JSON list of C-alpha atoms in Angstrom, two decimals:
[
{"chain": "D", "resi": 26, "resn": "MET", "atom": "CA", "xyz": [-118.58, -44.16, -136.84]},
{"chain": "D", "resi": 27, "resn": "LEU", "atom": "CA", "xyz": [-115.26, -45.07, -138.45]},
{"chain": "D", "resi": 28, "resn": "ARG", "atom": "CA", "xyz": [-113.42, -42.84, -136.03]},
{"chain": "D", "resi": 29, "resn": "GLU", "atom": "CA", "xyz": [-115.02, -44.69, -133.12]},
{"chain": "D", "resi": 30, "resn": "ILE", "atom": "CA", "xyz": [-113.95, -48.00, -134.66]},
{"chain": "D", "resi": 31, "resn": "HIS", "atom": "CA", "xyz": [-110.33, -46.74, -134.69]},
{"chain": "D", "resi": 32, "resn": "ASP", "atom": "CA", "xyz": [-110.48, -45.70, -131.03]},
{"chain": "D", "resi": 33, "resn": "PRO", "atom": "CA", "xyz": [-110.08, -48.58, -128.54]},
{"chain": "D", "resi": 34, "resn": "ASP", "atom": "CA", "xyz": [-111.39, -46.31, -125.78]},
{"chain": "D", "resi": 35, "resn": "GLY", "atom": "CA", "xyz": [-114.34, -45.04, -127.84]},
{"chain": "D", "resi": 36, "resn": "THR", "atom": "CA", "xyz": [-118.02, -45.71, -127.32]},
{"chain": "D", "resi": 37, "resn": "MET", "atom": "CA", "xyz": [-117.96, -49.04, -129.19]},
{"chain": "D", "resi": 38, "resn": "LYS", "atom": "CA", "xyz": [-115.41, -50.59, -126.81]},
{"chain": "D", "resi": 39, "resn": "LYS", "atom": "CA", "xyz": [-115.36, -54.40, -127.17]},
{"chain": "D", "resi": 40, "resn": "ASP", "atom": "CA", "xyz": [-117.96, -54.38, -129.98]},
{"chain": "D", "resi": 41, "resn": "ARG", "atom": "CA", "xyz": [-115.62, -52.61, -132.41]},
{"chain": "D", "resi": 42, "resn": "ALA", "atom": "CA", "xyz": [-114.56, -55.75, -134.31]},
{"chain": "D", "resi": 43, "resn": "ALA", "atom": "CA", "xyz": [-118.11, -57.06, -134.69]},
{"chain": "D", "resi": 44, "resn": "ILE", "atom": "CA", "xyz": [-119.38, -53.68, -135.87]},
{"chain": "D", "resi": 45, "resn": "LEU", "atom": "CA", "xyz": [-116.55, -53.36, -138.39]},
{"chain": "D", "resi": 46, "resn": "LYS", "atom": "CA", "xyz": [-117.28, -56.88, -139.69]},
{"chain": "D", "resi": 47, "resn": "LYS", "atom": "CA", "xyz": [-120.99, -56.09, -140.09]},
{"chain": "D", "resi": 48, "resn": "LEU", "atom": "CA", "xyz": [-120.17, -52.81, -141.84]},
{"chain": "D", "resi": 49, "resn": "ALA", "atom": "CA", "xyz": [-117.89, -54.68, -144.26]},
{"chain": "D", "resi": 50, "resn": "GLU", "atom": "CA", "xyz": [-120.65, -57.21, -145.01]},
{"chain": "D", "resi": 51, "resn": "LEU", "atom": "CA", "xyz": [-123.14, -54.45, -145.74]},
{"chain": "D", "resi": 52, "resn": "LEU", "atom": "CA", "xyz": [-120.73, -52.51, -147.94]},
{"chain": "D", "resi": 53, "resn": "GLU", "atom": "CA", "xyz": [-119.76, -55.62, -149.95]},
{"chain": "D", "resi": 54, "resn": "VAL", "atom": "CA", "xyz": [-123.32, -56.27, -151.14]},
{"chain": "D", "resi": 55, "resn": "ALA", "atom": "CA", "xyz": [-124.19, -52.65, -151.88]},
{"chain": "D", "resi": 56, "resn": "GLN", "atom": "CA", "xyz": [-124.01, -51.58, -155.52]},
{"chain": "D", "resi": 57, "resn": "LEU", "atom": "CA", "xyz": [-123.52, -47.95, -154.59]},
{"chain": "D", "resi": 58, "resn": "VAL", "atom": "CA", "xyz": [-122.56, -46.42, -151.26]},
{"chain": "D", "resi": 59, "resn": "ILE", "atom": "CA", "xyz": [-122.86, -42.71, -150.65]},
{"chain": "D", "resi": 60, "resn": "GLY", "atom": "CA", "xyz": [-121.59, -41.38, -147.35]},
{"chain": "D", "resi": 61, "resn": "VAL", "atom": "CA", "xyz": [-121.67, -37.86, -146.06]},
{"chain": "D", "resi": 62, "resn": "ASP", "atom": "CA", "xyz": [-119.25, -36.69, -143.39]},
{"chain": "D", "resi": 63, "resn": "ALA", "atom": "CA", "xyz": [-118.34, -33.16, -142.37]},
{"chain": "D", "resi": 64, "resn": "ASP", "atom": "CA", "xyz": [-114.95, -34.18, -141.01]},
{"chain": "D", "resi": 65, "resn": "LEU", "atom": "CA", "xyz": [-113.89, -37.21, -143.04]},
{"chain": "D", "resi": 66, "resn": "SER", "atom": "CA", "xyz": [-110.22, -37.95, -142.52]},
{"chain": "D", "resi": 67, "resn": "THR", "atom": "CA", "xyz": [-107.61, -39.63, -144.67]},
{"chain": "D", "resi": 68, "resn": "LEU", "atom": "CA", "xyz": [-107.47, -42.42, -142.09]},
{"chain": "D", "resi": 69, "resn": "ASP", "atom": "CA", "xyz": [-111.21, -43.06, -142.61]},
{"chain": "D", "resi": 70, "resn": "ILE", "atom": "CA", "xyz": [-110.66, -43.39, -146.37]},
{"chain": "D", "resi": 71, "resn": "ILE", "atom": "CA", "xyz": [-107.71, -45.75, -145.90]},
{"chain": "D", "resi": 72, "resn": "VAL", "atom": "CA", "xyz": [-109.73, -47.97, -143.55]},
{"chain": "D", "resi": 73, "resn": "LEU", "atom": "CA", "xyz": [-112.64, -48.12, -145.99]},
{"chain": "D", "resi": 74, "resn": "GLU", "atom": "CA", "xyz": [-110.38, -48.90, -148.95]},
{"chain": "D", "resi": 75, "resn": "GLN", "atom": "CA", "xyz": [-108.68, -51.71, -147.04]},
{"chain": "D", "resi": 76, "resn": "LEU", "atom": "CA", "xyz": [-112.04, -53.01, -145.89]},
{"chain": "D", "resi": 77, "resn": "LEU", "atom": "CA", "xyz": [-113.53, -53.05, -149.40]},
{"chain": "D", "resi": 78, "resn": "GLN", "atom": "CA", "xyz": [-110.34, -53.82, -151.33]},
{"chain": "D", "resi": 79, "resn": "ARG", "atom": "CA", "xyz": [-111.19, -51.07, -153.82]},
{"chain": "D", "resi": 80, "resn": "GLN", "atom": "CA", "xyz": [-110.62, -47.38, -154.31]},
{"chain": "D", "resi": 81, "resn": "ILE", "atom": "CA", "xyz": [-112.95, -44.89, -152.65]},
{"chain": "D", "resi": 82, "resn": "HIS", "atom": "CA", "xyz": [-113.94, -41.79, -154.60]},
{"chain": "D", "resi": 83, "resn": "VAL", "atom": "CA", "xyz": [-114.23, -38.67, -152.48]},
{"chain": "D", "resi": 84, "resn": "PHE", "atom": "CA", "xyz": [-116.15, -35.63, -153.66]},
{"chain": "D", "resi": 85, "resn": "VAL", "atom": "CA", "xyz": [-115.57, -32.50, -151.66]},
{"chain": "D", "resi": 86, "resn": "VAL", "atom": "CA", "xyz": [-118.40, -29.98, -151.55]},
{"chain": "D", "resi": 87, "resn": "VAL", "atom": "CA", "xyz": [-116.95, -26.57, -150.87]},
{"chain": "D", "resi": 88, "resn": "GLU", "atom": "CA", "xyz": [-119.22, -24.36, -148.84]},
{"chain": "D", "resi": 89, "resn": "LYS", "atom": "CA", "xyz": [-119.59, -20.75, -149.88]},
{"chain": "D", "resi": 90, "resn": "PRO", "atom": "CA", "xyz": [-117.81, -18.49, -147.39]},
{"chain": "D", "resi": 91, "resn": "ARG", "atom": "CA", "xyz": [-120.10, -16.64, -145.04]},
{"chain": "D", "resi": 92, "resn": "ASN", "atom": "CA", "xyz": [-119.30, -13.89, -142.63]},
{"chain": "D", "resi": 93, "resn": "LYS", "atom": "CA", "xyz": [-119.05, -16.22, -139.67]},
{"chain": "D", "resi": 94, "resn": "LYS", "atom": "CA", "xyz": [-116.29, -16.63, -137.18]},
{"chain": "D", "resi": 95, "resn": "ALA", "atom": "CA", "xyz": [-115.30, -19.23, -134.66]},
{"chain": "D", "resi": 96, "resn": "ILE", "atom": "CA", "xyz": [-113.54, -18.30, -131.47]},
{"chain": "D", "resi": 97, "resn": "PHE", "atom": "CA", "xyz": [-112.08, -21.07, -129.33]},
{"chain": "D", "resi": 98, "resn": "LYS", "atom": "CA", "xyz": [-112.12, -20.30, -125.63]},
{"chain": "D", "resi": 99, "resn": "SER", "atom": "CA", "xyz": [-112.01, -22.06, -122.31]},
{"chain": "D", "resi": 100, "resn": "PHE", "atom": "CA", "xyz": [-115.21, -23.64, -121.01]},
{"chain": "D", "resi": 101, "resn": "LEU", "atom": "CA", "xyz": [-115.83, -20.99, -118.37]},
{"chain": "D", "resi": 102, "resn": "THR", "atom": "CA", "xyz": [-115.07, -18.11, -120.73]},
{"chain": "D", "resi": 103, "resn": "ASN", "atom": "CA", "xyz": [-117.51, -19.59, -123.24]},
{"chain": "D", "resi": 104, "resn": "VAL", "atom": "CA", "xyz": [-120.21, -20.03, -120.56]},
{"chain": "D", "resi": 105, "resn": "ASN", "atom": "CA", "xyz": [-119.78, -16.41, -119.46]},
{"chain": "D", "resi": 106, "resn": "ALA", "atom": "CA", "xyz": [-119.97, -15.20, -123.07]},
{"chain": "D", "resi": 107, "resn": "ALA", "atom": "CA", "xyz": [-123.20, -17.15, -123.59]},
{"chain": "D", "resi": 108, "resn": "ILE", "atom": "CA", "xyz": [-124.71, -15.68, -120.41]},
{"chain": "D", "resi": 109, "resn": "GLN", "atom": "CA", "xyz": [-123.70, -12.16, -121.49]},
{"chain": "D", "resi": 110, "resn": "ALA", "atom": "CA", "xyz": [-125.35, -12.71, -124.88]},
{"chain": "D", "resi": 111, "resn": "ILE", "atom": "CA", "xyz": [-128.56, -13.91, -123.17]},
{"chain": "D", "resi": 112, "resn": "GLU", "atom": "CA", "xyz": [-128.49, -10.96, -120.74]},
{"chain": "D", "resi": 113, "resn": "SER", "atom": "CA", "xyz": [-128.15, -8.55, -123.68]},
{"chain": "D", "resi": 114, "resn": "GLY", "atom": "CA", "xyz": [-131.35, -9.95, -125.19]},
{"chain": "D", "resi": 115, "resn": "LYS", "atom": "CA", "xyz": [-129.83, -12.00, -128.00]},
{"chain": "D", "resi": 116, "resn": "LYS", "atom": "CA", "xyz": [-131.43, -15.23, -129.18]},
{"chain": "D", "resi": 117, "resn": "VAL", "atom": "CA", "xyz": [-128.86, -17.91, -128.36]},
{"chain": "D", "resi": 118, "resn": "LEU", "atom": "CA", "xyz": [-128.24, -21.40, -129.71]},
{"chain": "D", "resi": 119, "resn": "ILE", "atom": "CA", "xyz": [-126.03, -23.65, -127.59]},
{"chain": "D", "resi": 120, "resn": "SER", "atom": "CA", "xyz": [-124.90, -26.98, -129.01]},
{"chain": "D", "resi": 121, "resn": "THR", "atom": "CA", "xyz": [-122.98, -29.62, -127.13]},
{"chain": "D", "resi": 122, "resn": "ASP", "atom": "CA", "xyz": [-122.10, -33.29, -127.40]},
{"chain": "D", "resi": 123, "resn": "SER", "atom": "CA", "xyz": [-123.22, -33.99, -123.83]},
{"chain": "D", "resi": 124, "resn": "ALA", "atom": "CA", "xyz": [-126.80, -34.76, -122.77]},
{"chain": "D", "resi": 125, "resn": "ASN", "atom": "CA", "xyz": [-125.79, -34.00, -119.18]},
{"chain": "D", "resi": 126, "resn": "LEU", "atom": "CA", "xyz": [-124.52, -30.57, -120.21]},
{"chain": "D", "resi": 127, "resn": "VAL", "atom": "CA", "xyz": [-127.79, -29.86, -122.07]},
{"chain": "D", "resi": 128, "resn": "HIS", "atom": "CA", "xyz": [-129.73, -30.73, -118.93]},
{"chain": "D", "resi": 129, "resn": "GLY", "atom": "CA", "xyz": [-127.41, -28.72, -116.67]},
{"chain": "D", "resi": 130, "resn": "PHE", "atom": "CA", "xyz": [-127.55, -25.63, -118.90]},
{"chain": "D", "resi": 131, "resn": "GLU", "atom": "CA", "xyz": [-131.32, -25.88, -119.21]},
{"chain": "D", "resi": 132, "resn": "VAL", "atom": "CA", "xyz": [-131.91, -26.10, -115.44]},
{"chain": "D", "resi": 133, "resn": "TYR", "atom": "CA", "xyz": [-129.45, -23.28, -114.71]},
{"chain": "D", "resi": 134, "resn": "LEU", "atom": "CA", "xyz": [-130.69, -20.92, -117.44]},
{"chain": "D", "resi": 135, "resn": "LYS", "atom": "CA", "xyz": [-134.37, -21.49, -116.59]},
{"chain": "D", "resi": 136, "resn": "SER", "atom": "CA", "xyz": [-133.65, -20.60, -112.96]},
{"chain": "D", "resi": 137, "resn": "ARG", "atom": "CA", "xyz": [-131.52, -17.57, -113.86]},
{"chain": "D", "resi": 138, "resn": "PHE", "atom": "CA", "xyz": [-133.83, -16.30, -116.64]},
{"chain": "D", "resi": 139, "resn": "PRO", "atom": "CA", "xyz": [-137.36, -17.43, -115.64]},
{"chain": "D", "resi": 140, "resn": "ASP", "atom": "CA", "xyz": [-139.04, -15.07, -118.14]},
{"chain": "D", "resi": 141, "resn": "LEU", "atom": "CA", "xyz": [-137.21, -16.53, -121.15]},
{"chain": "D", "resi": 142, "resn": "ASN", "atom": "CA", "xyz": [-138.26, -19.54, -123.19]},
{"chain": "D", "resi": 143, "resn": "VAL", "atom": "CA", "xyz": [-135.31, -21.91, -122.69]},
{"chain": "D", "resi": 144, "resn": "VAL", "atom": "CA", "xyz": [-135.58, -25.30, -124.43]},
{"chain": "D", "resi": 145, "resn": "GLY", "atom": "CA", "xyz": [-133.13, -28.18, -124.05]},
{"chain": "D", "resi": 146, "resn": "ILE", "atom": "CA", "xyz": [-133.18, -31.21, -126.33]},
{"chain": "D", "resi": 147, "resn": "GLN", "atom": "CA", "xyz": [-131.13, -34.32, -125.60]},
{"chain": "D", "resi": 148, "resn": "ALA", "atom": "CA", "xyz": [-131.57, -38.07, -125.77]},
{"chain": "D", "resi": 149, "resn": "GLN", "atom": "CA", "xyz": [-131.99, -38.79, -122.05]},
{"chain": "D", "resi": 150, "resn": "ASP", "atom": "CA", "xyz": [-135.29, -38.61, -120.18]},
{"chain": "D", "resi": 151, "resn": "GLY", "atom": "CA", "xyz": [-137.38, -38.87, -123.35]},
{"chain": "D", "resi": 152, "resn": "VAL", "atom": "CA", "xyz": [-136.99, -35.28, -124.51]},
{"chain": "D", "resi": 153, "resn": "ALA", "atom": "CA", "xyz": [-135.62, -36.09, -127.95]},
{"chain": "D", "resi": 154, "resn": "THR", "atom": "CA", "xyz": [-137.55, -37.79, -130.73]},
{"chain": "D", "resi": 155, "resn": "THR", "atom": "CA", "xyz": [-139.91, -39.82, -128.53]},
{"chain": "D", "resi": 156, "resn": "GLY", "atom": "CA", "xyz": [-140.61, -37.53, -125.62]},
{"chain": "D", "resi": 157, "resn": "ASP", "atom": "CA", "xyz": [-141.96, -34.11, -124.80]},
{"chain": "D", "resi": 158, "resn": "PRO", "atom": "CA", "xyz": [-144.76, -32.97, -127.19]},
{"chain": "D", "resi": 159, "resn": "HIS", "atom": "CA", "xyz": [-143.26, -29.44, -127.37]},
{"chain": "D", "resi": 160, "resn": "VAL", "atom": "CA", "xyz": [-139.91, -30.89, -128.46]},
{"chain": "D", "resi": 161, "resn": "LEU", "atom": "CA", "xyz": [-141.63, -33.14, -131.02]},
{"chain": "D", "resi": 162, "resn": "ARG", "atom": "CA", "xyz": [-143.44, -30.13, -132.53]},
{"chain": "D", "resi": 163, "resn": "LEU", "atom": "CA", "xyz": [-140.17, -28.21, -132.61]},
{"chain": "D", "resi": 164, "resn": "LEU", "atom": "CA", "xyz": [-138.30, -31.02, -134.36]},
{"chain": "D", "resi": 165, "resn": "ASN", "atom": "CA", "xyz": [-141.17, -31.58, -136.79]},
{"chain": "D", "resi": 166, "resn": "ASP", "atom": "CA", "xyz": [-141.23, -27.96, -138.01]},
{"chain": "D", "resi": 167, "resn": "ILE", "atom": "CA", "xyz": [-138.16, -26.29, -136.55]},
{"chain": "D", "resi": 168, "resn": "ASN", "atom": "CA", "xyz": [-138.19, -23.23, -138.83]},
{"chain": "D", "resi": 169, "resn": "ASN", "atom": "CA", "xyz": [-141.65, -22.18, -137.63]},
{"chain": "D", "resi": 170, "resn": "GLU", "atom": "CA", "xyz": [-141.54, -23.46, -134.05]},
{"chain": "D", "resi": 171, "resn": "VAL", "atom": "CA", "xyz": [-138.15, -21.97, -133.15]},
{"chain": "D", "resi": 172, "resn": "VAL", "atom": "CA", "xyz": [-139.40, -18.38, -133.46]},
{"chain": "D", "resi": 173, "resn": "GLY", "atom": "CA", "xyz": [-140.68, -18.27, -129.88]},
{"chain": "D", "resi": 174, "resn": "ILE", "atom": "CA", "xyz": [-137.51, -19.70, -128.34]},
{"chain": "D", "resi": 175, "resn": "ASP", "atom": "CA", "xyz": [-134.99, -17.42, -126.64]},
{"chain": "D", "resi": 176, "resn": "VAL", "atom": "CA", "xyz": [-132.36, -20.08, -125.87]},
{"chain": "D", "resi": 177, "resn": "LEU", "atom": "CA", "xyz": [-132.15, -23.48, -127.56]},
{"chain": "D", "resi": 178, "resn": "ILE", "atom": "CA", "xyz": [-129.71, -26.06, -126.17]},
{"chain": "D", "resi": 179, "resn": "THR", "atom": "CA", "xyz": [-129.14, -29.16, -128.28]},
{"chain": "D", "resi": 180, "resn": "SER", "atom": "CA", "xyz": [-127.14, -32.36, -128.25]},
{"chain": "D", "resi": 181, "resn": "PRO", "atom": "CA", "xyz": [-126.38, -34.62, -131.24]},
{"chain": "D", "resi": 182, "resn": "ALA", "atom": "CA", "xyz": [-129.84, -36.12, -130.70]},
{"chain": "D", "resi": 183, "resn": "VAL", "atom": "CA", "xyz": [-131.10, -33.42, -133.10]},
{"chain": "D", "resi": 184, "resn": "GLU", "atom": "CA", "xyz": [-128.16, -32.92, -135.45]},
{"chain": "D", "resi": 185, "resn": "SER", "atom": "CA", "xyz": [-129.14, -35.48, -138.05]},
{"chain": "D", "resi": 186, "resn": "GLY", "atom": "CA", "xyz": [-131.96, -34.66, -140.45]},
{"chain": "D", "resi": 187, "resn": "ILE", "atom": "CA", "xyz": [-132.94, -31.34, -138.86]},
{"chain": "D", "resi": 188, "resn": "SER", "atom": "CA", "xyz": [-132.24, -28.22, -140.87]},
{"chain": "D", "resi": 189, "resn": "LEU", "atom": "CA", "xyz": [-132.67, -24.81, -139.28]},
{"chain": "D", "resi": 190, "resn": "ASN", "atom": "CA", "xyz": [-132.86, -22.48, -142.28]},
{"chain": "D", "resi": 191, "resn": "ILE", "atom": "CA", "xyz": [-133.99, -19.20, -140.75]},
{"chain": "D", "resi": 192, "resn": "ALA", "atom": "CA", "xyz": [-131.73, -16.62, -139.14]},
{"chain": "D", "resi": 193, "resn": "HIS", "atom": "CA", "xyz": [-133.38, -16.64, -135.72]},
{"chain": "D", "resi": 194, "resn": "PHE", "atom": "CA", "xyz": [-130.39, -17.07, -133.44]},
{"chain": "D", "resi": 195, "resn": "GLU", "atom": "CA", "xyz": [-127.94, -14.20, -133.10]},
{"chain": "D", "resi": 196, "resn": "SER", "atom": "CA", "xyz": [-125.24, -16.04, -131.15]},
{"chain": "D", "resi": 197, "resn": "HIS", "atom": "CA", "xyz": [-124.16, -19.67, -131.28]},
{"chain": "D", "resi": 198, "resn": "PHE", "atom": "CA", "xyz": [-122.00, -21.33, -128.63]},
{"chain": "D", "resi": 199, "resn": "GLY", "atom": "CA", "xyz": [-120.57, -24.83, -128.84]},
{"chain": "D", "resi": 200, "resn": "PHE", "atom": "CA", "xyz": [-119.28, -27.06, -126.05]},
{"chain": "D", "resi": 201, "resn": "TYR", "atom": "CA", "xyz": [-117.62, -30.17, -127.44]},
{"chain": "D", "resi": 202, "resn": "TYR", "atom": "CA", "xyz": [-115.24, -32.68, -125.97]},
{"chain": "D", "resi": 203, "resn": "ALA", "atom": "CA", "xyz": [-113.50, -34.60, -128.74]},
{"chain": "D", "resi": 204, "resn": "TRP", "atom": "CA", "xyz": [-110.22, -35.57, -130.28]},
{"chain": "D", "resi": 205, "resn": "SER", "atom": "CA", "xyz": [-108.99, -34.95, -133.76]},
{"chain": "D", "resi": 206, "resn": "SER", "atom": "CA", "xyz": [-106.42, -36.82, -135.77]},
{"chain": "D", "resi": 207, "resn": "ARG", "atom": "CA", "xyz": [-104.08, -35.22, -138.27]},
{"chain": "D", "resi": 208, "resn": "PRO", "atom": "CA", "xyz": [-104.50, -36.50, -141.82]},
{"chain": "D", "resi": 209, "resn": "LEU", "atom": "CA", "xyz": [-101.94, -39.15, -142.73]},
{"chain": "D", "resi": 210, "resn": "SER", "atom": "CA", "xyz": [-101.79, -37.84, -146.27]},
{"chain": "D", "resi": 211, "resn": "THR", "atom": "CA", "xyz": [-103.68, -35.63, -148.63]},
{"chain": "D", "resi": 212, "resn": "LYS", "atom": "CA", "xyz": [-104.72, -38.38, -150.96]},
{"chain": "D", "resi": 213, "resn": "TRP", "atom": "CA", "xyz": [-107.68, -36.74, -152.63]}
]
């Protein structure tokens, strides 16, 4: 959220100042604030410290290394790699920050692979937390319900509070459109 407040072209647009003011009011009355962020930046810390007029304590949780790799490719190359993985029989997880892309992938993959169980979850058209009963069951007990799924396509509608703890998917592809800022300092 802080990153969106920094960005005049972000999703908050003209509401940025009001949202920042409300956030400051909430933080001022809280005795203890614990925030979790996978990509917290130095700029975020500076903004919070200026907002609260006090020092922020950052605790970094270091994840144990796993034998995973990330390969950054062009959109089309990544799409082709995902299709090849599906064709080879692998269980595939596709995550994206675009509800439209979830819908597009789902329609395309269901038409191309009609015998596979392809499930798309995104916030539009009521298929996230308030919609399709199959999706609700999946989100309620993802570790048991995911077993019958060949391809799962998700948007951020399911990223918060859902923890997939079983090794069902053999390939994971991500399609994200974002910007990243370099840290201003390494203060912590």
